[in-house]
């Protein structure tokens, strides 16, 4: 089979990649593809094959298996998304001991207050960009408070974080990495000097396993870096994508307003139908691997198309229909296997509270017909729009 040129799909692919994924899937669940810059890799678009790939230890997350050292490693360190067992097992055990369900549930009252404060600020104008006024400030405030980051530094974090998930160029990436690295080193040192506190970063500094193991300075920096980025960028798009999906499917919005018990279904169906993560991060073949009938040699890059997997009709009947009553069990929006998203419970909690408050406070919420056309986030990683103009 020939290599698929993704660049030939044009801007339509960024705005709505799902028809293209469907056409690829009809030809097979795994394809060799090439980006416009010439970078070549293997793309998985079938649900069964993608789920298997996400849990296959032959597909490493550390690029060191193909002899590559990522640019952030010297500045930030090795974080969970770029680590494999046994290193990943050790790091995840130390962080999950602090990032507990109890800690997440304890955030509920604060999240509820924040959503109402944001709604209070929005209400008088009658219209807003939902991303800037609501979907961004909620998760960035929550994750920064959780980690103990001062409020005055959050806009800087937003700029750095956005550059790393939707990069504008190599110079911007380098500046963001250096900014993060230097800031987090200072923050960790300040917290060491200040002594025990209730925030998660202080907990990670103090955390010790039964055998006395603890996170080193570079490991703390890398963990804080990952939690800050993954802890808000994905949730911004979870909130805005869910609202966008409901506003563009008014019969589903009406059903939710009539039956608030459908709230969880709305969140889960939005995660499946048009979730915040379009593809996972790269995996690398340690050895020759057969996947979906294709022979992938050792040393190759593999990308699992999360959005494509969750529109596979073999797993979800009529997958292009947005239905908040659907049985969404088996969706892979948070991944699968040892790299299943650590922050999934927090993202779900924020999404549910954010949506409930928005619907309660703005009963006539609608897309703003005078708003600018949607500008979709570029690249394959994140799925969402830069702004979502709404009115009430």
mmCIF file of C-alpha atoms in Angstrom, residues 1-246:
data_model
loop_
_atom_site.group_PDB
_atom_site.id
_atom_site.type_symbol
_atom_site.label_atom_id
_atom_site.label_comp_id
_atom_site.label_asym_id
_atom_site.label_seq_id
_atom_site.Cartn_x
_atom_site.Cartn_y
_atom_site.Cartn_z
ATOM 1 C CA UNK A 1 0.000 0.000 0.000
ATOM 2 C CA UNK A 2 1.221 3.488 -0.797
ATOM 3 C CA UNK A 3 2.001 6.187 1.762
ATOM 4 C CA UNK A 4 -0.968 8.519 2.437
ATOM 5 C CA UNK A 5 -0.172 12.214 2.013
ATOM 6 C CA UNK A 6 -2.134 13.951 4.810
ATOM 7 C CA UNK A 7 -1.247 17.367 3.384
ATOM 8 C CA UNK A 8 -3.396 16.640 0.342
ATOM 9 C CA UNK A 9 -6.519 16.695 2.526
ATOM 10 C CA UNK A 10 -6.127 20.450 3.060
ATOM 11 C CA UNK A 11 -7.895 22.708 5.569
ATOM 12 C CA UNK A 12 -11.043 20.562 5.546
ATOM 13 C CA UNK A 13 -9.111 17.867 7.390
ATOM 14 C CA UNK A 14 -8.386 20.257 10.266
ATOM 15 C CA UNK A 15 -12.005 21.434 10.468
ATOM 16 C CA UNK A 16 -13.547 17.956 10.222
ATOM 17 C CA UNK A 17 -11.113 15.033 10.058
ATOM 18 C CA UNK A 18 -13.736 12.345 10.654
ATOM 19 C CA UNK A 19 -14.811 11.729 7.018
ATOM 20 C CA UNK A 20 -11.144 11.332 6.095
ATOM 21 C CA UNK A 21 -10.556 8.890 8.955
ATOM 22 C CA UNK A 22 -13.641 6.950 7.813
ATOM 23 C CA UNK A 23 -12.298 6.691 4.261
ATOM 24 C CA UNK A 24 -8.938 5.495 5.568
ATOM 25 C CA UNK A 25 -10.655 2.965 7.847
ATOM 26 C CA UNK A 26 -12.598 1.524 4.905
ATOM 27 C CA UNK A 27 -9.238 0.714 3.306
ATOM 28 C CA UNK A 28 -7.764 -0.734 6.502
ATOM 29 C CA UNK A 29 -7.229 0.000 10.209
ATOM 30 C CA UNK A 30 -3.527 0.975 9.944
ATOM 31 C CA UNK A 31 -1.827 3.212 7.363
ATOM 32 C CA UNK A 32 1.579 4.661 6.676
ATOM 33 C CA UNK A 33 1.139 8.430 6.327
ATOM 34 C CA UNK A 34 3.260 11.499 5.673
ATOM 35 C CA UNK A 35 2.884 15.052 6.926
ATOM 36 C CA UNK A 36 3.449 18.106 4.684
ATOM 37 C CA UNK A 37 6.896 18.591 6.265
ATOM 38 C CA UNK A 38 7.900 15.091 5.145
ATOM 39 C CA UNK A 39 7.644 13.373 8.530
ATOM 40 C CA UNK A 40 6.417 9.820 8.046
ATOM 41 C CA UNK A 41 4.687 7.565 10.585
ATOM 42 C CA UNK A 42 2.013 4.906 11.038
ATOM 43 C CA UNK A 43 -1.537 5.989 11.863
ATOM 44 C CA UNK A 44 -4.027 3.652 13.561
ATOM 45 C CA UNK A 45 -7.698 4.396 12.782
ATOM 46 C CA UNK A 46 -9.467 1.151 13.811
ATOM 47 C CA UNK A 47 -10.900 0.856 17.335
ATOM 48 C CA UNK A 48 -9.835 -2.725 18.048
ATOM 49 C CA UNK A 49 -6.332 -2.177 16.669
ATOM 50 C CA UNK A 50 -5.945 1.173 18.419
ATOM 51 C CA UNK A 51 -7.019 -0.191 21.780
ATOM 52 C CA UNK A 52 -4.502 -3.006 21.400
ATOM 53 C CA UNK A 53 -1.750 -0.562 20.404
ATOM 54 C CA UNK A 54 -2.372 1.646 23.449
ATOM 55 C CA UNK A 55 -1.633 -1.292 25.755
ATOM 56 C CA UNK A 56 1.107 -3.027 23.711
ATOM 57 C CA UNK A 57 4.495 -2.924 25.533
ATOM 58 C CA UNK A 58 6.238 -3.370 22.176
ATOM 59 C CA UNK A 59 5.171 0.198 21.405
ATOM 60 C CA UNK A 60 7.352 2.315 23.689
ATOM 61 C CA UNK A 61 6.624 5.880 24.758
ATOM 62 C CA UNK A 62 10.275 6.821 25.213
ATOM 63 C CA UNK A 63 11.872 7.905 21.907
ATOM 64 C CA UNK A 64 15.183 6.637 23.247
ATOM 65 C CA UNK A 65 14.242 3.212 21.828
ATOM 66 C CA UNK A 66 14.743 4.672 18.336
ATOM 67 C CA UNK A 67 17.817 6.655 19.354
ATOM 68 C CA UNK A 68 16.091 10.023 19.690
ATOM 69 C CA UNK A 69 16.453 12.414 22.635
ATOM 70 C CA UNK A 70 13.471 14.808 22.778
ATOM 71 C CA UNK A 71 14.353 18.518 23.121
ATOM 72 C CA UNK A 72 12.441 18.924 26.395
ATOM 73 C CA UNK A 73 14.329 16.158 28.214
ATOM 74 C CA UNK A 74 17.380 18.302 29.086
ATOM 75 C CA UNK A 75 15.204 21.216 30.242
ATOM 76 C CA UNK A 76 12.175 19.523 31.799
ATOM 77 C CA UNK A 77 13.198 15.915 32.433
ATOM 78 C CA UNK A 78 11.415 12.627 31.726
ATOM 79 C CA UNK A 79 7.692 12.696 32.536
ATOM 80 C CA UNK A 80 5.077 9.945 32.592
ATOM 81 C CA UNK A 81 4.053 10.344 28.944
ATOM 82 C CA UNK A 82 7.623 9.677 27.796
ATOM 83 C CA UNK A 83 8.434 6.856 30.237
ATOM 84 C CA UNK A 84 8.050 3.095 30.000
ATOM 85 C CA UNK A 85 7.971 0.365 32.623
ATOM 86 C CA UNK A 86 9.637 -0.032 35.065
ATOM 87 C CA UNK A 87 10.363 3.739 35.272
ATOM 88 C CA UNK A 88 6.758 4.596 34.460
ATOM 89 C CA UNK A 89 5.479 2.162 37.105
ATOM 90 C CA UNK A 90 7.616 3.795 39.773
ATOM 91 C CA UNK A 91 6.720 7.389 38.820
ATOM 92 C CA UNK A 92 3.002 6.673 38.531
ATOM 93 C CA UNK A 93 2.929 4.929 41.911
ATOM 94 C CA UNK A 94 4.478 7.945 43.621
ATOM 95 C CA UNK A 95 2.112 10.483 42.042
ATOM 96 C CA UNK A 96 -1.085 8.437 42.435
ATOM 97 C CA UNK A 97 -0.383 8.180 46.156
ATOM 98 C CA UNK A 98 -0.937 11.967 46.308
ATOM 99 C CA UNK A 99 -3.318 12.597 43.393
ATOM 100 C CA UNK A 100 -6.124 10.608 44.979
ATOM 101 C CA UNK A 101 -9.863 10.409 44.337
ATOM 102 C CA UNK A 102 -10.416 11.976 47.723
ATOM 103 C CA UNK A 103 -8.243 14.966 46.803
ATOM 104 C CA UNK A 104 -10.110 15.392 43.517
ATOM 105 C CA UNK A 105 -13.560 15.129 45.135
ATOM 106 C CA UNK A 106 -12.460 17.673 47.735
ATOM 107 C CA UNK A 107 -12.157 20.206 44.893
ATOM 108 C CA UNK A 108 -15.889 20.042 44.093
ATOM 109 C CA UNK A 109 -16.998 23.042 46.235
ATOM 110 C CA UNK A 110 -14.193 25.214 44.864
ATOM 111 C CA UNK A 111 -14.994 24.254 41.264
ATOM 112 C CA UNK A 112 -18.668 25.062 41.833
ATOM 113 C CA UNK A 113 -17.789 28.495 43.257
ATOM 114 C CA UNK A 114 -15.453 29.218 40.357
ATOM 115 C CA UNK A 115 -18.064 28.378 37.722
ATOM 116 C CA UNK A 116 -20.573 30.740 39.336
ATOM 117 C CA UNK A 117 -17.983 33.502 39.657
ATOM 118 C CA UNK A 118 -17.157 33.152 35.959
ATOM 119 C CA UNK A 119 -20.866 33.129 35.077
ATOM 120 C CA UNK A 120 -21.367 36.274 37.184
ATOM 121 C CA UNK A 121 -18.631 38.036 35.229
ATOM 122 C CA UNK A 122 -20.048 36.917 31.871
ATOM 123 C CA UNK A 123 -23.742 37.562 32.443
ATOM 124 C CA UNK A 124 -24.124 41.357 32.053
ATOM 125 C CA UNK A 125 -22.644 41.492 28.549
ATOM 126 C CA UNK A 126 -25.137 39.065 27.014
ATOM 127 C CA UNK A 127 -22.425 37.476 24.865
ATOM 128 C CA UNK A 128 -18.887 36.149 25.279
ATOM 129 C CA UNK A 129 -16.145 34.007 23.845
ATOM 130 C CA UNK A 130 -16.843 30.892 25.878
ATOM 131 C CA UNK A 131 -13.238 29.691 25.619
ATOM 132 C CA UNK A 132 -11.656 32.860 26.963
ATOM 133 C CA UNK A 133 -14.371 33.736 29.502
ATOM 134 C CA UNK A 134 -15.207 30.288 30.880
ATOM 135 C CA UNK A 135 -13.583 27.157 29.440
ATOM 136 C CA UNK A 136 -9.999 28.360 29.952
ATOM 137 C CA UNK A 137 -10.061 30.178 33.307
ATOM 138 C CA UNK A 138 -11.796 27.339 35.150
ATOM 139 C CA UNK A 139 -9.276 24.495 34.595
ATOM 140 C CA UNK A 140 -6.182 26.724 34.715
ATOM 141 C CA UNK A 141 -7.328 28.099 38.079
ATOM 142 C CA UNK A 142 -8.115 24.610 39.402
ATOM 143 C CA UNK A 143 -4.808 23.010 38.369
ATOM 144 C CA UNK A 144 -2.741 25.991 39.524
ATOM 145 C CA UNK A 145 -4.477 26.035 42.920
ATOM 146 C CA UNK A 146 -4.090 22.270 43.147
ATOM 147 C CA UNK A 147 -0.343 22.566 42.546
ATOM 148 C CA UNK A 148 0.077 25.744 44.565
ATOM 149 C CA UNK A 149 0.968 28.088 41.686
ATOM 150 C CA UNK A 150 0.394 31.796 42.471
ATOM 151 C CA UNK A 151 -2.581 33.377 40.679
ATOM 152 C CA UNK A 152 -0.494 36.123 39.082
ATOM 153 C CA UNK A 153 1.545 33.564 37.102
ATOM 154 C CA UNK A 154 -1.370 31.792 35.385
ATOM 155 C CA UNK A 155 -1.502 33.877 32.230
ATOM 156 C CA UNK A 156 2.184 33.178 31.674
ATOM 157 C CA UNK A 157 1.532 29.476 32.107
ATOM 158 C CA UNK A 158 -1.286 29.665 29.593
ATOM 159 C CA UNK A 159 1.016 31.198 26.982
ATOM 160 C CA UNK A 160 3.771 28.631 27.553
ATOM 161 C CA UNK A 161 1.379 25.694 27.639
ATOM 162 C CA UNK A 162 -0.500 26.688 24.496
ATOM 163 C CA UNK A 163 2.770 27.089 22.617
ATOM 164 C CA UNK A 164 3.727 23.525 23.484
ATOM 165 C CA UNK A 165 0.445 21.857 22.453
ATOM 166 C CA UNK A 166 -0.226 24.127 19.436
ATOM 167 C CA UNK A 167 3.303 25.292 18.532
ATOM 168 C CA UNK A 168 4.063 28.277 16.332
ATOM 169 C CA UNK A 169 7.673 27.270 15.698
ATOM 170 C CA UNK A 170 10.875 25.844 17.172
ATOM 171 C CA UNK A 171 11.886 29.131 18.803
ATOM 172 C CA UNK A 172 8.535 29.417 20.572
ATOM 173 C CA UNK A 173 8.802 25.840 21.820
ATOM 174 C CA UNK A 174 12.309 26.420 23.152
ATOM 175 C CA UNK A 175 11.303 29.619 24.952
ATOM 176 C CA UNK A 176 8.267 27.920 26.501
ATOM 177 C CA UNK A 177 10.328 24.958 27.706
ATOM 178 C CA UNK A 178 12.996 27.201 29.203
ATOM 179 C CA UNK A 179 10.343 29.350 30.857
ATOM 180 C CA UNK A 180 8.613 26.332 32.372
ATOM 181 C CA UNK A 181 11.841 24.706 33.517
ATOM 182 C CA UNK A 182 13.242 27.756 35.279
ATOM 183 C CA UNK A 183 9.940 28.699 36.874
ATOM 184 C CA UNK A 184 9.195 25.202 38.191
ATOM 185 C CA UNK A 185 12.678 24.831 39.684
ATOM 186 C CA UNK A 186 12.138 28.050 41.642
ATOM 187 C CA UNK A 187 8.628 27.046 42.686
ATOM 188 C CA UNK A 188 9.786 23.631 43.938
ATOM 189 C CA UNK A 189 12.640 25.193 45.892
ATOM 190 C CA UNK A 190 10.285 27.753 47.452
ATOM 191 C CA UNK A 191 7.960 24.962 48.558
ATOM 192 C CA UNK A 192 10.826 22.916 49.986
ATOM 193 C CA UNK A 193 11.863 25.917 52.087
ATOM 194 C CA UNK A 194 8.296 26.717 53.144
ATOM 195 C CA UNK A 195 7.696 23.236 54.558
ATOM 196 C CA UNK A 196 4.561 21.055 54.489
ATOM 197 C CA UNK A 197 1.416 22.437 52.811
ATOM 198 C CA UNK A 198 -1.872 21.086 51.461
ATOM 199 C CA UNK A 199 -1.211 21.544 47.738
ATOM 200 C CA UNK A 200 -0.361 18.635 45.449
ATOM 201 C CA UNK A 201 3.164 19.797 44.590
ATOM 202 C CA UNK A 202 4.080 20.007 48.272
ATOM 203 C CA UNK A 203 2.607 16.530 48.662
ATOM 204 C CA UNK A 204 4.734 15.222 45.799
ATOM 205 C CA UNK A 205 7.847 16.787 47.334
ATOM 206 C CA UNK A 206 7.151 14.991 50.612
ATOM 207 C CA UNK A 207 5.903 11.731 49.073
ATOM 208 C CA UNK A 208 7.813 8.579 49.909
ATOM 209 C CA UNK A 209 7.102 4.997 48.931
ATOM 210 C CA UNK A 210 7.263 2.190 51.487
ATOM 211 C CA UNK A 211 10.831 1.456 50.437
ATOM 212 C CA UNK A 212 11.824 5.095 50.960
ATOM 213 C CA UNK A 213 11.805 5.961 47.255
ATOM 214 C CA UNK A 214 10.933 9.549 46.404
ATOM 215 C CA UNK A 215 10.832 11.871 43.397
ATOM 216 C CA UNK A 216 14.110 13.596 42.520
ATOM 217 C CA UNK A 217 14.274 17.296 41.659
ATOM 218 C CA UNK A 218 14.144 16.718 37.882
ATOM 219 C CA UNK A 219 11.318 14.207 38.343
ATOM 220 C CA UNK A 220 9.314 16.715 40.384
ATOM 221 C CA UNK A 221 9.852 19.350 37.724
ATOM 222 C CA UNK A 222 8.741 16.978 34.947
ATOM 223 C CA UNK A 223 5.703 15.838 36.933
ATOM 224 C CA UNK A 224 4.569 19.406 37.668
ATOM 225 C CA UNK A 225 5.114 20.311 34.010
ATOM 226 C CA UNK A 226 2.948 17.430 32.782
ATOM 227 C CA UNK A 227 0.185 18.053 35.327
ATOM 228 C CA UNK A 228 0.021 21.751 34.455
ATOM 229 C CA UNK A 229 -0.266 21.172 30.706
ATOM 230 C CA UNK A 230 -2.390 18.024 30.681
ATOM 231 C CA UNK A 231 -4.430 19.314 33.623
ATOM 232 C CA UNK A 232 -5.890 22.252 31.779
ATOM 233 C CA UNK A 233 -5.359 22.173 27.989
ATOM 234 C CA UNK A 234 -7.489 19.068 27.524
ATOM 235 C CA UNK A 235 -10.193 20.263 29.934
ATOM 236 C CA UNK A 236 -10.505 23.611 28.128
ATOM 237 C CA UNK A 237 -11.450 21.709 24.989
ATOM 238 C CA UNK A 238 -13.590 19.163 26.847
ATOM 239 C CA UNK A 239 -15.775 22.027 28.108
ATOM 240 C CA UNK A 240 -15.884 24.074 24.894
ATOM 241 C CA UNK A 241 -16.329 21.026 22.621
ATOM 242 C CA UNK A 242 -19.215 19.724 24.749
ATOM 243 C CA UNK A 243 -20.991 23.089 24.625
ATOM 244 C CA UNK A 244 -20.339 23.371 20.880
ATOM 245 C CA UNK A 245 -21.676 19.852 20.279
ATOM 246 C CA UNK A 246 -24.854 20.595 22.239
#
